[in-house]
Amino acid sequence: MAIAKKSGSILSYDVNLRLPLWPSEDAAREGIMSVWDQADVIKVSEDEITFLTGVDNPNDDNVVLKKLFHPNLKLFLKFKGRVPGVKVKPIDTTGAGDAFVSGILSVLVSDINLYEDEKRLREALNFANACGALVVTKKGAIPAMPTKEEVHQILKQD
């Protein structure tokens, strides 16, 4: 991570909390937070916010900002489980969040300062929404990942 950061890379972190993979809750919390301050983009669910902060209300922005914000953080993606946007007929919701994040990251790679411009950020979020929407229209997270062309096509229809 240090080499990537030093080279100017953007570091993305998906907490993806799986407590059975850790020896204890304290070890999980400590391990997750040990790299937290190095990430530029963080994806976290409401349950993960509750776990990391110890507060019952993951929507309390004051607590979230006080406990989870750090000066290098450029984009904080908080998930409730779905993001409204492109309407599709779902078949399998596996991978929707990952597709959303990969969509936003793919735009960020080509527009490194998009988070500084609300219009460009909204466009990136629309693109990410379409990525997540397309993934749920097929079975399996990996085989369902859309191409850039498929995403642009569904955005034209919406």
GROMACS .gro file of C-alpha atoms in nm:
model
  158
    1MET     CA    1   0.000   0.000   0.000
    2ALA     CA    2   0.284   0.238   0.083
    3ILE     CA    3   0.445   0.186  -0.260
    4ALA     CA    4   0.113   0.235  -0.438
    5LYS     CA    5   0.038   0.549  -0.236
    6LYS     CA    6   0.386   0.690  -0.298
    7SER     CA    7   0.345   0.635  -0.673
    8GLY     CA    8   0.024   0.842  -0.671
    9SER     CA    9  -0.221   0.552  -0.696
   10ILE     CA   10  -0.571   0.587  -0.561
   11LEU     CA   11  -0.637   0.324  -0.295
   12SER     CA   12  -0.986   0.181  -0.269
   13TYR     CA   13  -1.097  -0.017   0.036
   14ASP     CA   14  -1.406  -0.238   0.063
   15VAL     CA   15  -1.449  -0.333   0.429
   16ASN     CA   16  -1.648  -0.647   0.338
   17LEU     CA   17  -1.677  -0.753   0.703
   18ARG     CA   18  -1.688  -1.131   0.749
   19LEU     CA   19  -1.654  -1.190   1.125
   20PRO     CA   20  -1.607  -1.570   1.098
   21LEU     CA   21  -1.279  -1.503   0.916
   22TRP     CA   22  -1.137  -1.315   1.216
   23PRO     CA   23  -1.026  -1.459   1.552
   24SER     CA   24  -1.241  -1.200   1.735
   25GLU     CA   25  -1.447  -0.887   1.682
   26ASP     CA   26  -1.167  -0.678   1.833
   27ALA     CA   27  -0.916  -0.831   1.591
   28ALA     CA   28  -1.150  -0.754   1.299
   29ARG     CA   29  -1.201  -0.394   1.408
   30GLU     CA   30  -0.827  -0.345   1.465
   31GLY     CA   31  -0.734  -0.507   1.133
   32ILE     CA   32  -0.988  -0.305   0.935
   33MET     CA   33  -0.889   0.022   1.096
   34SER     CA   34  -0.515  -0.049   1.057
   35VAL     CA   35  -0.532   0.045   0.688
   36TRP     CA   36  -0.831   0.281   0.703
   37ASP     CA   37  -0.630   0.605   0.693
   38GLN     CA   38  -0.444   0.499   0.379
   39ALA     CA   39  -0.756   0.458   0.164
   40ASP     CA   40  -0.875   0.733  -0.071
   41VAL     CA   41  -1.208   0.564  -0.149
   42ILE     CA   42  -1.393   0.351   0.107
   43LYS     CA   43  -1.702   0.135   0.055
   44VAL     CA   44  -1.881   0.049   0.377
   45SER     CA   45  -2.228  -0.078   0.468
   46GLU     CA   46  -2.447   0.054   0.747
   47ASP     CA   47  -2.383  -0.264   0.948
   48GLU     CA   48  -2.009  -0.212   0.906
   49ILE     CA   49  -2.039   0.150   1.023
   50THR     CA   50  -2.225   0.033   1.332
   51PHE     CA   51  -1.959  -0.232   1.396
   52LEU     CA   52  -1.667   0.008   1.349
   53THR     CA   53  -1.808   0.306   1.539
   54GLY     CA   54  -2.006   0.131   1.810
   55VAL     CA   55  -2.307   0.358   1.750
   56ASP     CA   56  -2.660   0.238   1.687
   57ASN     CA   57  -2.736   0.496   1.419
   58PRO     CA   58  -2.507   0.458   1.116
   59ASN     CA   59  -2.679   0.760   0.960
   60ASP     CA   60  -2.556   1.000   1.229
   61ASP     CA   61  -2.321   1.202   1.008
   62ASN     CA   62  -2.153   1.370   1.305
   63VAL     CA   63  -2.048   1.037   1.455
   64VAL     CA   64  -1.948   0.891   1.118
   65LEU     CA   65  -1.740   1.196   1.031
   66LYS     CA   66  -1.577   1.210   1.374
   67LYS     CA   67  -1.491   0.839   1.390
   68LEU     CA   68  -1.435   0.741   1.026
   69PHE     CA   69  -1.326   1.051   0.835
   70HIS     CA   70  -0.959   1.109   0.766
   71PRO     CA   71  -0.789   1.392   0.573
   72ASN     CA   72  -0.692   1.178   0.271
   73LEU     CA   73  -1.043   1.041   0.219
   74LYS     CA   74  -1.179   1.152  -0.116
   75LEU     CA   75  -1.492   0.940  -0.152
   76PHE     CA   76  -1.692   0.756   0.115
   77LEU     CA   77  -1.950   0.516  -0.026
   78LYS     CA   78  -2.206   0.409   0.231
   79PHE     CA   79  -2.446   0.131   0.133
   80LYS     CA   80  -2.790   0.042   0.264
   81GLY     CA   81  -2.811  -0.250   0.026
   82ARG     CA   82  -2.947  -0.076  -0.281
   83VAL     CA   83  -2.900   0.246  -0.470
   84PRO     CA   84  -3.198   0.382  -0.662
   85GLY     CA   85  -3.146   0.473  -1.023
   86VAL     CA   86  -3.178   0.248  -1.326
   87LYS     CA   87  -3.486   0.024  -1.320
   88VAL     CA   88  -3.434  -0.336  -1.426
   89LYS     CA   89  -3.589  -0.676  -1.368
   90PRO     CA   90  -3.363  -0.843  -1.109
   91ILE     CA   91  -3.263  -1.209  -1.132
   92ASP     CA   92  -2.970  -1.232  -0.888
   93THR     CA   93  -2.855  -0.944  -0.666
   94THR     CA   94  -2.511  -1.096  -0.602
   95GLY     CA   95  -2.241  -0.851  -0.701
   96ALA     CA   96  -2.454  -0.538  -0.734
   97GLY     CA   97  -2.252  -0.340  -0.479
   98ASP     CA   98  -1.922  -0.458  -0.623
   99ALA     CA   99  -2.038  -0.360  -0.972
  100PHE     CA  100  -2.143  -0.018  -0.843
  101VAL     CA  101  -1.802   0.039  -0.685
  102SER     CA  102  -1.616  -0.090  -0.989
  103GLY     CA  103  -1.823   0.148  -1.201
  104ILE     CA  104  -1.731   0.448  -0.989
  105LEU     CA  105  -1.365   0.340  -0.979
  106SER     CA  106  -1.352   0.296  -1.356
  107VAL     CA  107  -1.469   0.655  -1.400
  108LEU     CA  108  -1.234   0.780  -1.128
  109VAL     CA  109  -0.936   0.622  -1.305
  110SER     CA  110  -0.997   0.840  -1.610
  111ASP     CA  111  -1.112   1.148  -1.415
  112ILE     CA  112  -0.897   1.158  -1.101
  113ASN     CA  113  -1.056   1.477  -0.966
  114LEU     CA  114  -1.421   1.394  -1.035
  115TYR     CA  115  -1.507   1.418  -0.664
  116GLU     CA  116  -1.427   1.792  -0.682
  117ASP     CA  117  -1.707   1.860  -0.932
  118GLU     CA  118  -2.063   1.772  -0.832
  119LYS     CA  119  -2.187   1.739  -1.193
  120ARG     CA  120  -1.908   1.497  -1.288
  121LEU     CA  121  -1.957   1.303  -0.963
  122ARG     CA  122  -2.331   1.270  -1.033
  123GLU     CA  123  -2.252   1.141  -1.383
  124ALA     CA  124  -2.011   0.888  -1.233
  125LEU     CA  125  -2.278   0.779  -0.982
  126ASN     CA  126  -2.529   0.734  -1.265
  127PHE     CA  127  -2.273   0.520  -1.449
  128ALA     CA  128  -2.211   0.319  -1.131
  129ASN     CA  129  -2.588   0.277  -1.078
  130ALA     CA  130  -2.618   0.135  -1.428
  131CYS     CA  131  -2.330  -0.107  -1.360
  132GLY     CA  132  -2.504  -0.234  -1.048
  133ALA     CA  133  -2.838  -0.253  -1.225
  134LEU     CA  134  -2.702  -0.455  -1.515
  135VAL     CA  135  -2.532  -0.707  -1.286
  136VAL     CA  136  -2.861  -0.801  -1.118
  137THR     CA  137  -3.020  -0.889  -1.453
  138LYS     CA  138  -2.805  -1.204  -1.484
  139LYS     CA  139  -2.694  -1.490  -1.258
  140GLY     CA  140  -2.353  -1.477  -1.093
  141ALA     CA  141  -2.152  -1.171  -1.000
  142ILE     CA  142  -1.851  -1.215  -1.226
  143PRO     CA  143  -2.022  -1.338  -1.545
  144ALA     CA  144  -2.279  -1.060  -1.507
  145MET     CA  145  -2.029  -0.772  -1.503
  146PRO     CA  146  -2.128  -0.537  -1.787
  147THR     CA  147  -1.911  -0.388  -2.055
  148LYS     CA  148  -1.878  -0.011  -2.082
  149GLU     CA  149  -2.089  -0.028  -2.400
  150GLU     CA  150  -2.371  -0.209  -2.218
  151VAL     CA  151  -2.368   0.055  -1.944
  152HIS     CA  152  -2.384   0.342  -2.194
  153GLN     CA  153  -2.667   0.165  -2.380
  154ILE     CA  154  -2.886   0.131  -2.071
  155LEU     CA  155  -2.816   0.491  -1.973
  156LYS     CA  156  -2.942   0.606  -2.313
  157GLN     CA  157  -3.267   0.411  -2.260
  158ASP     CA  158  -3.329   0.543  -1.908
   0.00000   0.00000   0.00000
